Coordinates of C-alpha atoms in Angstrom, one line a residue:
Chain A
M166 CA 218.4 51.3 197.1
A167 CA 217.9 48.9 194.2
L168 CA 214.2 48.6 195.1
T169 CA 213.8 52.4 195.2
L170 CA 215.5 52.8 191.9
A171 CA 213.5 50.0 190.4
F172 CA 210.3 51.7 191.6
A173 CA 211.4 55.0 190.1
A174 CA 212.2 53.3 186.8
L175 CA 208.8 51.8 186.6
H176 CA 207.4 55.4 186.5
Y177 CA 209.4 56.4 183.6
G178 CA 208.6 55.7 180.0
S179 CA 207.4 57.9 177.2
T180 CA 205.3 59.6 179.9
W181 CA 205.7 59.8 183.7
S182 CA 203.1 57.7 185.6
T183 CA 202.0 58.5 189.1
S184 CA 203.1 56.4 191.9
S185 CA 199.6 55.2 192.6
D186 CA 199.2 54.0 189.0
V187 CA 202.4 52.1 189.3
L188 CA 201.3 50.4 192.5
A189 CA 198.0 49.6 191.1
A190 CA 199.6 48.1 188.0
L191 CA 201.9 45.9 190.0
V192 CA 198.9 44.2 191.5
G193 CA 197.3 44.0 188.1
R194 CA 194.9 46.9 188.0
G195 CA 194.7 50.4 186.5
D196 CA 194.9 51.9 183.1
E197 CA 198.6 51.7 182.7
A198 CA 199.0 48.1 183.8
F199 CA 199.8 46.9 180.3
V200 CA 202.5 49.4 179.7
I201 CA 204.1 49.0 183.0
L202 CA 203.9 45.2 183.3
N203 CA 204.9 44.4 179.7
W204 CA 207.2 47.2 178.7
R205 CA 208.8 48.7 181.8
L206 CA 208.9 45.8 184.2
P207 CA 210.9 43.5 181.9
R208 CA 213.3 46.2 181.2
V209 CA 213.8 46.9 184.9
T210 CA 214.1 43.2 185.7
A211 CA 216.6 42.8 182.9
A212 CA 218.7 45.8 184.1
L213 CA 218.7 44.4 187.6
A214 CA 219.5 40.8 186.7
F215 CA 222.1 41.6 184.0
G216 CA 223.7 44.2 186.3
A217 CA 223.9 41.6 189.0
A218 CA 225.3 39.0 186.6
L219 CA 228.0 41.4 185.3
G220 CA 228.9 42.5 188.9
L221 CA 229.3 38.8 189.8
A222 CA 231.4 38.0 186.8
G223 CA 233.6 41.0 187.5
A224 CA 234.0 40.0 191.1
L225 CA 235.0 36.5 190.0
F226 CA 237.6 37.6 187.5
Q227 CA 239.0 40.3 189.8
N228 CA 239.4 37.6 192.5
L229 CA 241.1 35.2 190.1
T230 CA 243.5 37.8 188.6
R231 CA 243.9 39.5 192.0
N232 CA 243.7 42.8 190.2
A233 CA 241.1 45.5 190.3
L234 CA 241.3 45.8 186.5
G235 CA 240.9 42.2 185.7
S236 CA 237.2 42.3 184.7
P237 CA 235.7 40.3 181.8
D238 CA 235.2 43.3 179.5
V239 CA 238.7 44.5 179.9
I240 CA 240.1 41.1 178.9
G241 CA 238.1 40.7 175.7
L242 CA 235.2 38.4 176.9
D243 CA 232.5 40.7 175.8
T244 CA 234.0 41.2 172.4
G245 CA 234.4 37.4 172.0
A246 CA 230.8 36.8 172.9
Y247 CA 229.8 39.5 170.4
T248 CA 231.9 37.8 167.7
G249 CA 230.1 34.6 168.5
A250 CA 226.7 36.2 168.3
L251 CA 227.6 38.0 165.0
V252 CA 228.8 34.7 163.5
A253 CA 225.4 33.2 164.5
I254 CA 223.4 36.1 163.0
T255 CA 225.3 36.5 159.7
L256 CA 226.6 33.0 158.8
L257 CA 224.4 30.5 160.6
G258 CA 221.2 32.6 160.5
G259 CA 220.1 30.8 163.6
G260 CA 217.4 31.7 166.1
A261 CA 217.7 33.0 169.7
G262 CA 219.0 29.7 171.1
M263 CA 221.7 29.4 168.5
L264 CA 222.6 33.0 169.1
Q265 CA 223.1 32.5 172.8
A266 CA 225.0 29.3 172.5
S267 CA 227.4 30.7 170.0
S268 CA 227.8 33.9 172.0
V269 CA 228.8 31.8 175.1
L270 CA 231.2 29.8 172.9
G271 CA 232.7 33.0 171.6
G272 CA 233.2 34.3 175.1
L273 CA 234.8 31.1 176.2
A274 CA 237.1 31.0 173.3
A275 CA 238.2 34.5 173.8
A276 CA 238.8 33.9 177.5
A277 CA 240.7 30.8 176.8
A278 CA 242.9 32.6 174.3
V279 CA 243.7 35.4 176.7
Y280 CA 244.4 33.0 179.5
V281 CA 246.8 30.8 177.4
L282 CA 248.5 33.7 175.8
S283 CA 249.1 35.5 179.1
A284 CA 250.2 32.5 181.1
G285 CA 254.0 32.4 181.4
R286 CA 256.7 30.8 183.5
S287 CA 256.0 33.3 186.2
G288 CA 252.4 32.4 186.4
L289 CA 249.6 34.8 185.7
S290 CA 250.6 38.4 186.0
G291 CA 247.7 40.8 186.4
L292 CA 248.8 43.6 184.2
R293 CA 250.1 41.2 181.5
L294 CA 246.7 39.5 181.4
I295 CA 245.1 42.9 180.8
V296 CA 247.4 44.0 178.1
V297 CA 247.0 40.6 176.3
G298 CA 243.2 41.1 176.8
I299 CA 243.4 44.5 175.1
A300 CA 245.3 42.9 172.2
V301 CA 242.8 40.1 171.8
N302 CA 240.1 42.7 172.1
A303 CA 241.6 44.6 169.2
I304 CA 241.9 41.5 167.0
L305 CA 238.3 40.5 167.7
T306 CA 237.0 44.0 167.2
A307 CA 238.7 44.0 163.8
V308 CA 237.0 40.6 163.0
N309 CA 233.7 42.0 164.2
S310 CA 233.8 45.1 162.1
W311 CA 234.8 42.9 159.1
I312 CA 231.8 40.7 159.7
V313 CA 229.5 43.8 160.0
L314 CA 230.9 45.3 156.8
R315 CA 230.3 42.0 155.0
A316 CA 226.8 41.7 156.1
E317 CA 223.6 43.0 154.4
L318 CA 222.8 46.5 155.3
D319 CA 219.8 45.8 157.6
V320 CA 221.7 43.2 159.5
A321 CA 224.7 45.5 159.8
I322 CA 222.5 48.3 161.2
A323 CA 220.9 46.0 163.7
A324 CA 224.3 44.7 164.7
T325 CA 225.9 48.1 165.1
G326 CA 223.1 49.3 167.3
W327 CA 223.4 46.2 169.3
S328 CA 227.2 46.6 169.6
A329 CA 226.6 49.5 171.9
G330 CA 224.8 47.3 174.4
S331 CA 221.1 48.2 174.8
L332 CA 218.1 47.2 176.8
N333 CA 215.7 49.0 174.4
G334 CA 212.8 46.8 173.6
V335 CA 213.5 43.9 175.9
D336 CA 210.4 41.8 176.6
W337 CA 209.4 38.9 178.7
D338 CA 209.8 36.3 175.9
E339 CA 213.4 37.1 175.4
L340 CA 214.1 37.0 179.1
V341 CA 213.0 33.5 180.0
V342 CA 216.1 31.7 178.9
P343 CA 218.8 34.1 180.1
L344 CA 217.1 34.6 183.5
S345 CA 217.0 30.9 184.1
V346 CA 220.6 30.5 183.0
L347 CA 221.7 33.3 185.3
G348 CA 219.7 31.7 188.1
A349 CA 221.4 28.4 187.6
L350 CA 224.8 30.0 187.6
A351 CA 224.0 31.9 190.8
I352 CA 223.2 28.6 192.5
V353 CA 226.5 27.1 191.3
L354 CA 228.2 30.1 192.7
A355 CA 226.5 29.9 196.0
G356 CA 227.8 26.3 196.2
L357 CA 231.3 27.4 195.5
A358 CA 231.4 30.4 197.8
H359 CA 232.8 28.7 200.8
T360 CA 235.6 27.0 198.9
M361 CA 236.3 30.3 197.2
H362 CA 236.8 32.1 200.5
Q363 CA 239.3 29.4 201.5
A364 CA 241.1 29.8 198.3
A365 CA 241.3 33.6 198.9
L366 CA 243.5 33.0 202.0
G367 CA 246.4 32.2 199.6
D368 CA 247.3 29.3 197.5
D369 CA 249.3 27.4 200.1
V370 CA 246.7 27.6 202.8
A371 CA 244.0 26.6 200.3
V372 CA 245.9 23.5 199.1
T373 CA 246.6 22.3 202.6
S374 CA 243.0 22.7 203.6
G375 CA 241.9 20.5 200.8
V376 CA 240.8 22.9 198.0
R377 CA 241.5 21.7 194.5
L378 CA 242.6 25.0 193.1
D379 CA 242.8 24.2 189.4
R380 CA 239.3 22.7 189.3
L381 CA 238.0 25.6 191.4
R382 CA 239.5 28.2 189.1
L383 CA 238.2 26.4 186.0
L384 CA 234.7 26.4 187.5
L385 CA 234.9 30.0 188.5
V386 CA 236.1 31.1 185.1
A387 CA 233.3 29.0 183.4
T388 CA 230.7 30.6 185.7
G389 CA 232.0 34.1 185.0
V390 CA 232.1 33.6 181.3
G391 CA 228.6 32.1 181.4
C392 CA 227.3 35.3 183.2
T393 CA 228.9 37.7 180.8
A394 CA 228.1 35.8 177.6
T395 CA 224.5 35.4 178.6
V396 CA 224.1 39.1 179.1
T397 CA 226.0 39.9 175.9
A398 CA 223.8 37.5 173.9
V399 CA 220.7 39.4 174.9
A400 CA 221.7 43.0 175.4
G401 CA 225.0 43.3 173.5
P402 CA 228.3 44.1 175.2
I403 CA 227.6 46.3 178.2
V404 CA 231.1 47.2 179.4
F405 CA 232.5 48.5 182.7
I406 CA 229.8 47.4 185.0
A407 CA 231.8 44.3 185.7
L408 CA 234.8 46.5 186.3
A409 CA 233.3 49.0 188.7
A410 CA 230.6 47.0 190.6
P411 CA 232.9 44.8 192.6
Q412 CA 235.0 47.7 193.7
I413 CA 232.0 49.8 194.8
G414 CA 230.5 46.7 196.4
R415 CA 233.7 46.2 198.4
R416 CA 233.9 49.7 199.6
L417 CA 230.2 49.7 200.7
A418 CA 230.5 46.3 202.4
R419 CA 233.8 47.2 204.0
E420 CA 235.1 43.7 203.6
A421 CA 238.5 42.5 202.4
G422 CA 238.7 40.7 199.1
V423 CA 236.0 40.8 196.5
P424 CA 232.8 39.7 198.1
L425 CA 230.2 38.5 195.7
L426 CA 226.8 39.6 197.1
P427 CA 227.7 43.3 197.4
A428 CA 229.2 43.1 193.9
A429 CA 226.0 41.7 192.5
L430 CA 223.9 44.4 194.2
A431 CA 226.2 47.2 193.1
G432 CA 226.1 45.9 189.6
A433 CA 222.3 45.8 189.6
V434 CA 222.0 49.4 190.9
L435 CA 224.7 50.6 188.5
L436 CA 223.1 49.1 185.4
L437 CA 219.6 50.3 186.3
A438 CA 220.9 53.8 187.0
A439 CA 222.9 53.8 183.7
D440 CA 219.8 52.6 181.8
L441 CA 217.7 55.3 183.3
T442 CA 220.3 57.9 182.5
A443 CA 220.5 56.6 179.0
Q444 CA 216.7 57.0 178.6
V445 CA 216.5 60.5 180.2
L446 CA 219.7 62.0 178.9
L447 CA 218.5 62.8 175.3
A448 CA 214.8 62.1 175.7
P449 CA 212.9 61.2 173.6
T450 CA 215.8 59.4 172.0
A451 CA 216.7 56.4 174.2
L452 CA 220.5 56.0 174.0
P453 CA 221.9 52.4 174.2
V454 CA 222.9 51.9 177.9
G455 CA 226.3 50.7 176.7
V456 CA 227.1 54.2 175.6
V457 CA 226.5 55.5 179.1
T458 CA 228.4 52.7 180.8
T459 CA 231.3 53.1 178.4
A460 CA 231.6 56.8 179.0
L461 CA 231.2 56.6 182.7
G462 CA 233.2 53.5 183.1
G463 CA 236.1 54.9 181.2
C464 CA 236.1 57.9 183.5
Y465 CA 236.0 55.5 186.5
L466 CA 239.0 53.6 185.1
I467 CA 241.0 56.8 184.7
W468 CA 240.1 57.8 188.2
L469 CA 241.2 54.4 189.5
L470 CA 244.5 54.8 187.8
M471 CA 244.9 58.3 189.3
V472 CA 244.3 57.0 192.8
E473 CA 246.9 54.4 192.3
V474 CA 249.4 56.9 190.9
R475 CA 248.9 59.1 194.0
R476 CA 249.3 56.2 196.3
R477 CA 252.9 55.5 195.3
Chain B
M285 CA 283.2 47.3 163.3
R286 CA 281.5 50.6 163.1
R287 CA 281.9 50.6 159.4
T288 CA 280.3 47.2 158.9
A289 CA 277.4 48.2 161.1
R290 CA 276.8 51.3 158.9
T291 CA 277.1 49.2 155.8
D292 CA 274.5 46.8 157.2
Q293 CA 272.1 49.7 157.9
L294 CA 272.5 51.1 154.4
L295 CA 272.1 47.6 152.9
F296 CA 268.9 47.1 154.8
L297 CA 267.6 50.6 153.9
T298 CA 268.2 49.8 150.3
V299 CA 266.3 46.5 150.6
A300 CA 263.5 48.3 152.4
L301 CA 263.3 50.9 149.7
V302 CA 263.1 48.3 147.0
V303 CA 260.3 46.6 149.0
L304 CA 258.6 50.0 149.3
L305 CA 258.9 50.4 145.5
G306 CA 257.3 47.0 145.0
A307 CA 254.6 47.9 147.5
L308 CA 254.0 51.1 145.6
L309 CA 253.7 49.2 142.3
A310 CA 251.3 46.8 143.9
G311 CA 249.3 49.7 145.3
V312 CA 248.9 51.2 141.9
A313 CA 248.4 47.9 140.0
V314 CA 246.3 45.7 142.3
G315 CA 242.7 46.2 143.2
A316 CA 239.2 45.0 142.7
R317 CA 239.3 45.9 139.1
S318 CA 242.1 44.0 137.3
V319 CA 244.1 46.2 135.0
A320 CA 246.8 44.7 132.8
P321 CA 250.4 45.7 133.8
A322 CA 250.9 47.4 130.4
E323 CA 247.8 49.5 130.9
V324 CA 249.1 50.5 134.3
W325 CA 252.3 51.7 132.8
R326 CA 250.5 53.6 130.1
A327 CA 248.1 55.1 132.7
L328 CA 251.1 56.5 134.5
F329 CA 253.2 57.7 131.7
D330 CA 250.9 58.0 128.7
Y331 CA 247.6 59.0 130.2
A332 CA 244.7 58.6 127.7
G333 CA 241.7 58.9 130.0
T334 CA 240.2 55.4 129.6
D335 CA 238.4 53.8 132.5
D336 CA 241.4 51.8 133.4
H337 CA 243.6 54.8 133.3
V338 CA 241.2 56.8 135.6
V339 CA 241.2 54.0 138.1
V340 CA 244.9 53.8 138.2
R341 CA 245.8 57.4 138.0
D342 CA 243.0 59.2 139.8
L343 CA 242.0 56.6 142.4
R344 CA 244.9 54.3 143.2
L345 CA 247.8 56.7 142.8
P346 CA 246.6 59.3 145.2
R347 CA 245.4 56.6 147.6
T348 CA 248.9 55.0 147.5
V349 CA 250.5 58.3 148.2
F350 CA 248.2 58.8 151.2
G351 CA 249.2 55.3 152.3
V352 CA 252.9 56.1 152.2
C353 CA 252.2 59.4 154.1
V354 CA 250.0 57.9 156.8
G355 CA 252.2 54.8 157.3
A356 CA 255.4 56.9 157.5
A357 CA 253.7 59.4 159.9
L358 CA 252.3 56.7 162.2
G359 CA 255.6 54.7 162.1
V360 CA 257.7 57.6 163.0
S361 CA 255.4 59.0 165.6
G362 CA 255.4 55.6 167.2
A363 CA 259.2 55.5 167.2
L364 CA 259.4 59.0 168.6
I365 CA 256.9 58.4 171.4
Q366 CA 258.5 55.0 172.3
T367 CA 261.9 56.6 172.5
V368 CA 261.0 59.7 174.4
S369 CA 258.8 57.9 176.9
R370 CA 261.2 55.0 177.1
N371 CA 258.1 52.8 176.9
P372 CA 258.1 49.9 174.4
L373 CA 254.3 49.7 174.5
A374 CA 253.7 53.3 173.7
E375 CA 251.7 53.9 170.5
P376 CA 249.6 56.9 169.3
A377 CA 246.4 54.8 169.0
L378 CA 246.8 52.8 172.2
L379 CA 247.6 55.9 174.1
G380 CA 244.4 57.5 173.1
L381 CA 245.9 60.2 170.9
T382 CA 244.0 58.9 167.9
A383 CA 240.8 58.7 169.8
G384 CA 241.4 62.3 170.9
A385 CA 241.8 63.4 167.3
G386 CA 238.7 61.5 166.2
F387 CA 236.7 62.9 169.0
A388 CA 237.8 66.4 168.2
I389 CA 236.8 66.0 164.6
N390 CA 233.4 64.5 165.7
V391 CA 232.7 67.5 167.9
G392 CA 234.0 69.8 165.2
V393 CA 231.5 68.3 162.7
L394 CA 228.8 69.0 165.2
A395 CA 229.9 72.6 165.7
G396 CA 230.3 73.1 162.0
L397 CA 234.1 73.7 162.2
A398 CA 235.2 70.7 160.2
G399 CA 234.2 72.1 156.8
T400 CA 237.7 72.7 155.5
Q401 CA 240.6 70.3 155.3
L402 CA 242.7 72.7 157.4
G403 CA 240.0 72.9 159.9
Q404 CA 239.9 69.1 160.2
L405 CA 243.7 68.9 160.5
G406 CA 243.7 71.6 163.2
L407 CA 240.9 69.9 165.2
A408 CA 242.8 66.5 165.0
V409 CA 246.0 68.0 166.2
V410 CA 244.3 69.8 169.1
G411 CA 242.4 66.6 170.1
C412 CA 245.7 64.7 170.0
A413 CA 247.4 67.2 172.2
V414 CA 244.7 67.3 174.8
A415 CA 244.5 63.5 174.9
S416 CA 248.2 63.1 175.3
V417 CA 248.3 65.6 178.2
I418 CA 245.5 63.7 180.0
V419 CA 246.9 60.2 179.5
Y420 CA 250.4 61.3 180.5
A421 CA 249.1 62.9 183.7
V422 CA 247.2 59.8 184.7
G423 CA 249.6 57.1 183.6
R424 CA 253.1 58.4 183.8
T425 CA 254.3 56.1 186.6
S426 CA 254.6 52.9 184.6
P427 CA 254.5 51.7 181.0
L428 CA 251.6 49.4 181.4
R429 CA 249.6 52.0 183.4
L430 CA 250.2 54.5 180.6
L431 CA 248.7 52.1 178.2
L432 CA 245.7 51.4 180.4
A433 CA 245.1 55.1 180.8
G434 CA 245.1 55.4 177.0
V435 CA 242.7 52.6 176.6
A436 CA 240.4 54.0 179.2
L437 CA 240.4 57.4 177.6
T438 CA 239.8 55.8 174.2
A439 CA 236.8 54.0 175.7
V440 CA 235.3 57.3 177.1
L441 CA 235.7 59.2 173.9
M442 CA 234.5 56.3 171.7
G443 CA 231.4 56.0 174.0
I444 CA 230.6 59.7 173.7
S445 CA 231.3 59.7 170.0
L446 CA 229.0 56.7 169.4
G447 CA 226.3 58.4 171.5
L448 CA 226.7 61.6 169.3
R449 CA 226.6 59.5 166.1
L450 CA 223.5 57.7 167.2
T451 CA 221.8 61.0 168.2
F452 CA 222.7 62.9 165.1
P453 CA 222.8 60.3 162.4
D454 CA 222.6 62.7 159.5
V455 CA 225.6 64.7 160.5
F456 CA 227.7 61.6 161.0
D457 CA 226.6 59.7 158.0
R458 CA 229.5 61.1 156.0
Y459 CA 231.9 60.2 158.7
R460 CA 230.7 56.7 159.1
F461 CA 233.5 55.2 157.0
W462 CA 236.1 57.7 158.3
S463 CA 235.4 56.4 161.8
V464 CA 236.6 52.9 161.0
G465 CA 239.9 54.0 159.6
A466 CA 240.4 53.5 155.9
L467 CA 242.1 54.9 152.9
A468 CA 239.2 54.2 150.6
G469 CA 237.7 57.5 149.5
S470 CA 240.9 59.4 150.5
E471 CA 241.5 60.0 146.8
R472 CA 238.8 62.6 147.0
I473 CA 240.7 64.7 149.5
P474 CA 243.2 67.2 148.1
L475 CA 246.7 65.8 148.5
T476 CA 248.8 68.9 149.1
V477 CA 248.1 70.0 152.6
P478 CA 248.5 66.7 154.5
V479 CA 251.4 65.6 152.4
V480 CA 253.3 68.8 153.1
V481 CA 252.5 68.7 156.8
V482 CA 253.6 65.1 157.1
A483 CA 256.8 65.8 155.0
L484 CA 257.7 68.8 157.1
S485 CA 257.1 66.9 160.4
L486 CA 259.1 63.9 159.2
A487 CA 262.0 66.2 158.3
G488 CA 261.7 67.8 161.8
A489 CA 261.8 64.3 163.3
L490 CA 265.0 63.4 161.5
L491 CA 266.5 66.7 162.7
M492 CA 265.6 65.9 166.2
S493 CA 267.2 62.5 166.1
R494 CA 270.5 63.6 167.5
P495 CA 269.2 65.3 170.7
L496 CA 266.7 62.5 171.0
S497 CA 269.5 59.9 171.0
T498 CA 271.2 61.8 173.8
L499 CA 267.9 61.8 175.7
A500 CA 267.5 58.1 175.2
L501 CA 270.6 57.6 177.4
G502 CA 268.5 58.7 180.3
E503 CA 267.5 62.1 181.7
D504 CA 270.5 62.5 184.0
V505 CA 273.1 61.6 181.5
A506 CA 271.5 63.8 178.9
R507 CA 271.6 66.7 181.3
G508 CA 275.2 66.0 182.1
L509 CA 276.0 66.1 178.4
G510 CA 274.4 69.6 178.3
A511 CA 271.2 68.6 176.4
H512 CA 268.0 70.7 176.7
V513 CA 265.9 67.8 178.1
G514 CA 262.7 69.7 178.5
R515 CA 262.9 71.5 175.1
T516 CA 263.7 68.2 173.2
R517 CA 260.8 66.5 174.9
A518 CA 258.4 69.3 174.1
V519 CA 259.5 69.5 170.4
V520 CA 259.3 65.7 170.0
L521 CA 255.8 65.6 171.6
L522 CA 254.7 68.3 169.3
L523 CA 255.9 66.3 166.3
V524 CA 254.2 63.2 167.6
T525 CA 250.9 65.1 167.9
V526 CA 251.1 66.7 164.5
L527 CA 252.0 63.4 162.8
A528 CA 249.4 61.3 164.6
G529 CA 246.8 64.0 164.2
T530 CA 247.4 64.4 160.5
A531 CA 247.3 60.6 159.9
T532 CA 244.1 60.4 161.8
A533 CA 242.5 63.3 160.0
V534 CA 243.3 61.6 156.6
A535 CA 242.7 57.9 157.3
G536 CA 240.7 57.8 160.5
P537 CA 241.8 55.8 163.6
V538 CA 244.4 53.3 162.4
A539 CA 245.8 51.5 165.4
F540 CA 248.9 49.4 165.9
V541 CA 251.0 50.7 163.0
G542 CA 252.9 52.9 165.5
L543 CA 253.5 49.9 167.7
I544 CA 254.5 47.3 165.1
V545 CA 256.8 49.5 163.0
P546 CA 259.3 50.7 165.6
H547 CA 259.5 47.1 167.0
L548 CA 260.5 45.8 163.6
A549 CA 262.8 48.8 162.9
R550 CA 264.5 48.4 166.2
R551 CA 265.6 44.9 165.3
I552 CA 267.7 46.4 162.5
A553 CA 268.6 49.8 163.9
A554 CA 269.9 48.4 167.2
D555 CA 270.5 51.4 169.5
S556 CA 270.8 54.1 166.9
V557 CA 268.0 56.6 167.1
P558 CA 268.6 58.2 163.7
W559 CA 268.5 54.8 162.0
L560 CA 265.4 53.8 164.0
L561 CA 263.6 56.8 162.7
V562 CA 264.7 56.3 159.1
H563 CA 263.7 52.6 159.2
S564 CA 260.4 53.4 160.9
L565 CA 259.6 55.8 158.1
V566 CA 260.2 53.3 155.3
V567 CA 258.8 50.2 157.1
G568 CA 255.7 52.2 158.2
A569 CA 255.0 53.2 154.6
V570 CA 255.5 49.7 153.3
L571 CA 253.3 48.2 156.0
L572 CA 250.4 50.6 155.4
V573 CA 250.5 50.3 151.6
V574 CA 250.7 46.5 151.8
A575 CA 247.9 46.4 154.4
D576 CA 245.8 48.7 152.2
V577 CA 246.4 46.4 149.2
G578 CA 245.4 43.5 151.4
A579 CA 242.3 45.4 152.5
R580 CA 241.2 45.7 148.8
L581 CA 241.5 42.0 148.2
L582 CA 240.2 40.5 151.4
L583 CA 236.5 40.7 150.4
P584 CA 235.3 39.6 147.0
T585 CA 232.5 42.2 147.1
G586 CA 234.1 45.3 148.4
E587 CA 236.7 46.6 150.8
V588 CA 237.9 46.1 154.4
P589 CA 239.0 49.3 156.1
V590 CA 242.8 49.2 156.4
A591 CA 242.5 49.7 160.2
V592 CA 240.9 46.3 160.4
V593 CA 243.8 44.7 158.7
T594 CA 246.4 46.6 160.9
A595 CA 244.5 45.7 164.1
F596 CA 244.4 42.1 163.0
L597 CA 248.2 42.2 162.5
G598 CA 248.9 44.4 165.5
G599 CA 247.2 42.4 168.2
P600 CA 249.6 39.5 168.1
V601 CA 252.5 42.0 168.0
L602 CA 251.2 43.7 171.2
I603 CA 251.0 40.3 172.9
W604 CA 254.5 39.4 171.8
A605 CA 255.8 42.8 172.8
V606 CA 254.4 42.7 176.3
R607 CA 255.7 39.2 176.8
T608 CA 259.3 40.0 175.8
F609 CA 259.1 43.3 177.6
E610 CA 258.1 41.7 180.9
A611 CA 260.7 39.0 180.4
A612 CA 263.3 41.6 180.0
S613 CA 262.4 43.8 183.0

């Protein structure tokens, strides 16, 4: 399904191309090869990779918090990464590398703050984690808008557009670093997958079978933060993919727990679909994809709550 | 015993009113332009039309009045909604009411309905009402869930509003500053209508305090005492909607005031609903005026919207509230 959608997305731009043109372009021939290979392909690749990364991050966090709502965007990670990025743009004036580093740092700091503030004597409670996340989110959003208001007008406009989360104008040069970072993180995750499944059996079982829970959790959190922050640094905060993808992936895969691969696939499909919607919806104006994911994701969250209400 | 409790309340109210007076003076006297205290005095009581006088009387004075109004409205609506829903985390902005009002105004702008002040107020109140119905229907089973439903609805509405703003930038240019929640510029709005609406609703809230305190004992007890549970609830929700809607229409989305204020007021008012409302009214006004003065001074070059200040103050309070609330239950 991801492949079909990707193929469809390659057709679409300011004009529709025919399927034969797209195929020809993919092997490097035809009149539209330039447009398709250099403008549309990077965007589609980015949508797939970022969607997968967000789906993974969501799955990790939902696993850790044991809560369908415990996704990185709900607990303030995106906003933290955005704060980091804003600091890099406005105060440090750094290049792309600096931007990504400080966005990762921002995300990590926000996650650490939420984690520390919500940890209590009774351990981590899912709902408390989320409400603390909402609070930290609000504080950081305040800081962000303060920074944007302080900034010069052109920086402010760029930052505001970016705050919606957008894939508009992504090209290959920008993608090299994030794609390699995401690749590395995926390999780390693949290494951890087995231990993670053991841990999912319950804390006691995991400890007796030799899993070092604290270290595992730390690694998983770090990986999840890495995924989210990398995406945020390039595309701005794209919310709710991380929330919805793992759940959809789980339903499709019909497995217990929060399996990673289906989550990643579902994330990729979701983001690409959302990005297409964003482009088509008010054509020729391309909306930032974040607007679409926010609106749809919020509806999804409400629906999720309704289902839970009905269940009890 | 009862007598001393009442004396304490009155004593505190007096202190709070004195603080409010101080905050009002600061609201009039402090700002980006430094005006000598003597000049401030003369601007208020011996108006001569100099630049200093214009700043004090025509900019800061109405703005401070709005601050009092918005703060009192948000504080009391927070106290009302927390009491009636028996949910210590309830707050107009967190529950999506403010987002509903803002969204309704955005849509109204697009449809050309938001031209008049009354039109904006009406839109805001309708938006609030619709949002509260949706959030309540989704999240009524638990306090935290109610909050989440509010946050989700806020996200949906903000996403759509942002999309609209990006698509029709011209229309929304004027509403750019409104959308961040600020009192700056509010001096250009005519005072009368919002002040009257807020004052009437606050009076209504105080009148409702007795039935509300019966309701606070629990639904069954209240019924047993012969209270009209449904009617009380409906009136209170109406008041909440009008208060939150008016505040939003004037100042834009200002979050957390409705959360912080009742929590502070409850420390003093203990279990008394009437005192809770009175204290919330005064404390809300103080908080917003002080936050607004802070907002003027935070940046050397310009102003921070007051909502940014309140969010910054309110986040920690939410964290503290959820921790104590969970420890208690």
